[in-house]
Amino acid sequence: MRICIDPGHAGRLTDPGAVSPFTGVRESDVVLSMALMVQRYLQAVGYEVMLTRTQDEQSETDDLSYRTNLSNSWRADLFVSLHCNSAGSSSAQGYEIWTSPGQTQGDILATKIFNQVADEFPDRVGRTDYTDGDPDKESRFYVLMYTDAPACLVETAFISNEEEGQLLANPAWQDRYARAIARGITDYVGGLSI
């Protein structure tokens, strides 16, 4: 089983993603740290794991098409993109998991990860859209539309929220989140008839 983990955004010279106004922590750093943890957990149970980036900086050509092409050319079985949410209001909180529109294998993957995150963090808000019967939200995000493998995008928490920004800066909390994502992936794979 080949899993592609995409730590969203890039580095200081390109795109740090959102930055916490409370801690100064950068989205690109948080999700890279978590992606490396997810990789370790999945490799420990025998999966092949590739990250779309393994360091802070990226080259100028390392854009969204680079990420999807990397996953597709490696023939990944699953693709999970990691992000931190941000909003203009510091009161916005919670986690979201996104898939492409319609019912796909990505919806099943997203639900498995959502369930593990909800179990790990019962005190956090899961921001959902159950109109199609599952908790994921749907969008035509580039990495979801142009990745051949079942794909989802995890918005871990709001970096713009003071409490969640503090949590995102905490390596122990990142580790708990990474384990929940890895468990969701293994739940999905266990449900496949391979």
Coordinates of C-alpha atoms in Angstrom, one line a residue:
M1 CA 0.0 0.0 0.0
R2 CA 1.5 3.3 -1.1
I3 CA 0.4 6.4 0.8
C4 CA 1.2 9.9 -0.4
I5 CA 1.1 12.6 2.4
D6 CA 1.1 16.2 1.2
P7 CA 2.2 18.7 3.8
G8 CA 0.5 21.8 2.5
H9 CA 2.2 25.0 1.5
A10 CA 5.9 25.6 1.4
G11 CA 8.6 27.7 3.1
R12 CA 9.6 31.1 4.2
L13 CA 10.6 32.3 0.7
T14 CA 7.5 30.9 -1.0
D15 CA 4.3 30.2 0.9
P16 CA 4.2 29.7 4.7
G17 CA 0.4 29.3 4.6
A18 CA -1.4 30.9 7.5
V19 CA 0.5 32.2 10.5
S20 CA -0.9 32.3 14.0
P21 CA -1.3 35.9 15.3
F22 CA -0.9 34.5 18.8
T23 CA 2.1 32.2 18.6
G24 CA 3.7 33.1 15.3
V25 CA 3.7 29.4 14.3
R26 CA 3.4 28.9 10.5
E27 CA 1.0 26.4 8.9
S28 CA 3.8 25.1 6.6
D29 CA 5.9 24.1 9.7
V30 CA 3.0 22.5 11.6
V31 CA 1.8 20.3 8.7
L32 CA 5.4 19.2 7.8
S33 CA 6.0 18.2 11.4
M34 CA 2.7 16.3 11.5
A35 CA 3.3 14.7 8.0
L36 CA 6.6 13.3 9.2
M37 CA 4.9 11.8 12.2
V38 CA 2.1 10.2 10.1
Q39 CA 4.9 8.8 7.8
R40 CA 6.6 7.2 10.8
Y41 CA 3.4 5.6 12.1
L42 CA 2.4 4.2 8.7
Q43 CA 5.9 2.9 7.9
A44 CA 5.9 1.1 11.3
V45 CA 2.9 -1.0 10.1
G46 CA 4.5 -1.7 6.7
Y47 CA 3.1 0.9 4.3
E48 CA 5.2 2.7 1.8
V49 CA 4.9 6.5 2.4
M50 CA 6.0 9.4 0.3
L51 CA 5.8 13.0 1.3
T52 CA 5.3 15.7 -1.4
R53 CA 7.9 17.7 0.5
T54 CA 10.4 16.8 3.3
Q55 CA 11.8 20.2 4.2
D56 CA 10.7 23.8 4.7
E57 CA 11.7 25.3 1.4
Q58 CA 10.4 24.3 -2.0
S59 CA 11.7 25.2 -5.5
E60 CA 9.8 27.7 -7.6
T61 CA 8.4 24.8 -9.7
D62 CA 7.0 23.0 -6.7
D63 CA 3.4 24.0 -7.1
L64 CA 0.1 22.1 -6.8
S65 CA 0.5 20.3 -10.1
Y66 CA 3.9 19.1 -9.0
R67 CA 2.3 17.5 -5.9
T68 CA -0.4 15.7 -7.8
N69 CA 1.9 14.6 -10.6
L70 CA 4.3 13.3 -8.0
S71 CA 1.6 11.2 -6.4
N72 CA 0.2 10.0 -9.7
S73 CA 3.6 9.1 -11.2
W74 CA 4.4 7.1 -8.0
R75 CA 1.1 5.4 -8.4
A76 CA -0.1 6.2 -4.8
D77 CA -3.0 4.2 -3.5
L78 CA -4.1 7.1 -1.3
F79 CA -3.4 10.8 -1.1
V80 CA -3.9 12.9 2.1
S81 CA -3.2 16.7 2.2
L82 CA -2.6 18.3 5.6
H83 CA -3.4 21.9 6.4
C84 CA -4.3 24.3 9.2
N85 CA -7.4 26.3 8.8
S86 CA -7.6 30.1 9.2
A87 CA -10.3 32.7 9.3
G88 CA -10.8 36.5 9.7
S89 CA -12.5 35.9 13.0
S90 CA -10.4 34.5 15.9
S91 CA -13.5 32.7 17.2
A92 CA -13.6 30.2 14.3
Q93 CA -12.6 26.8 15.5
G94 CA -12.7 23.1 14.7
Y95 CA -11.5 20.6 12.1
E96 CA -12.8 19.8 8.6
I97 CA -12.0 17.1 6.1
W98 CA -12.6 17.8 2.4
T99 CA -13.1 15.6 -0.6
S100 CA -14.0 16.2 -4.2
P101 CA -17.7 16.5 -5.2
G102 CA -19.7 13.3 -5.5
Q103 CA -19.5 10.0 -3.8
T104 CA -16.0 8.6 -4.2
Q105 CA -13.6 6.4 -2.3
G106 CA -12.2 9.7 -1.0
D107 CA -15.4 10.1 1.0
I108 CA -14.8 6.7 2.7
L109 CA -11.2 7.7 3.4
A110 CA -12.3 11.1 4.8
T111 CA -14.9 9.5 7.0
K112 CA -12.4 7.0 8.5
I113 CA -10.0 9.8 9.3
F114 CA -12.8 12.1 10.6
N115 CA -14.0 9.3 13.0
Q116 CA -10.5 8.8 14.4
V117 CA -9.9 12.5 14.9
A118 CA -13.4 12.8 16.6
D119 CA -12.5 9.9 18.9
E120 CA -9.1 11.3 19.7
F121 CA -10.4 14.9 20.3
P122 CA -13.9 14.7 21.7
D123 CA -13.5 18.2 23.0
R124 CA -12.8 19.7 19.6
V125 CA -15.5 20.8 17.1
G126 CA -15.9 18.7 13.9
R127 CA -17.2 21.0 11.2
T128 CA -19.3 18.8 9.0
D129 CA -21.7 18.6 6.0
Y130 CA -24.0 15.6 6.3
T131 CA -26.1 16.6 3.3
D132 CA -24.8 13.5 1.4
G133 CA -24.8 11.2 4.4
D134 CA -21.1 11.6 5.5
P135 CA -19.2 14.2 7.5
D136 CA -16.8 15.5 4.9
K137 CA -17.1 18.7 3.1
E138 CA -16.7 18.9 -0.7
S139 CA -14.8 21.2 -2.9
R140 CA -12.9 21.3 -6.2
F141 CA -9.5 21.9 -4.5
Y142 CA -6.8 21.2 -7.1
V143 CA -5.1 18.4 -5.2
L144 CA -8.4 16.6 -4.8
M145 CA -9.5 17.0 -8.4
Y146 CA -6.2 16.1 -10.1
T147 CA -4.9 13.2 -7.9
D148 CA -5.7 9.8 -9.3
A149 CA -5.8 8.0 -5.9
P150 CA -8.7 8.4 -3.4
A151 CA -7.9 11.8 -1.8
C152 CA -8.9 14.0 1.1
L153 CA -7.7 17.2 2.6
V154 CA -7.5 17.6 6.4
E155 CA -7.9 21.1 7.9
T156 CA -6.5 20.1 11.3
A157 CA -7.6 23.2 13.4
F158 CA -7.8 27.0 13.1
I159 CA -4.4 28.5 13.5
S160 CA -6.2 31.9 13.7
N161 CA -7.9 30.8 16.9
E162 CA -5.9 31.5 20.1
E163 CA -6.6 28.1 21.8
E164 CA -6.2 26.0 18.7
G165 CA -3.1 28.0 17.6
Q166 CA -1.5 27.0 20.9
L167 CA -2.4 23.4 20.4
L168 CA -1.0 23.4 16.8
A169 CA 2.3 24.7 18.2
N170 CA 2.5 21.8 20.7
P171 CA 4.5 18.8 19.4
A172 CA 2.6 16.4 21.7
W173 CA -0.7 17.5 20.3
Q174 CA 0.6 17.3 16.8
D175 CA 1.6 13.7 17.6
R176 CA -1.8 12.8 18.8
Y177 CA -3.3 14.2 15.7
A178 CA -0.8 12.4 13.4
R179 CA -1.7 9.1 15.1
A180 CA -5.4 9.8 14.6
I181 CA -4.8 10.4 10.9
A182 CA -2.6 7.3 10.6
R183 CA -5.3 5.2 12.3
G184 CA -7.9 6.6 9.9
I185 CA -5.8 5.5 7.0
T186 CA -5.3 2.0 8.4
D187 CA -9.0 1.8 9.1
Y188 CA -9.7 2.6 5.4
V189 CA -7.1 0.1 4.1
G190 CA -8.4 -2.6 6.4
G191 CA -11.9 -2.1 4.9
L192 CA -10.6 -2.7 1.4
S193 CA -10.6 -6.1 -0.2
I194 CA -7.0 -6.3 -1.2

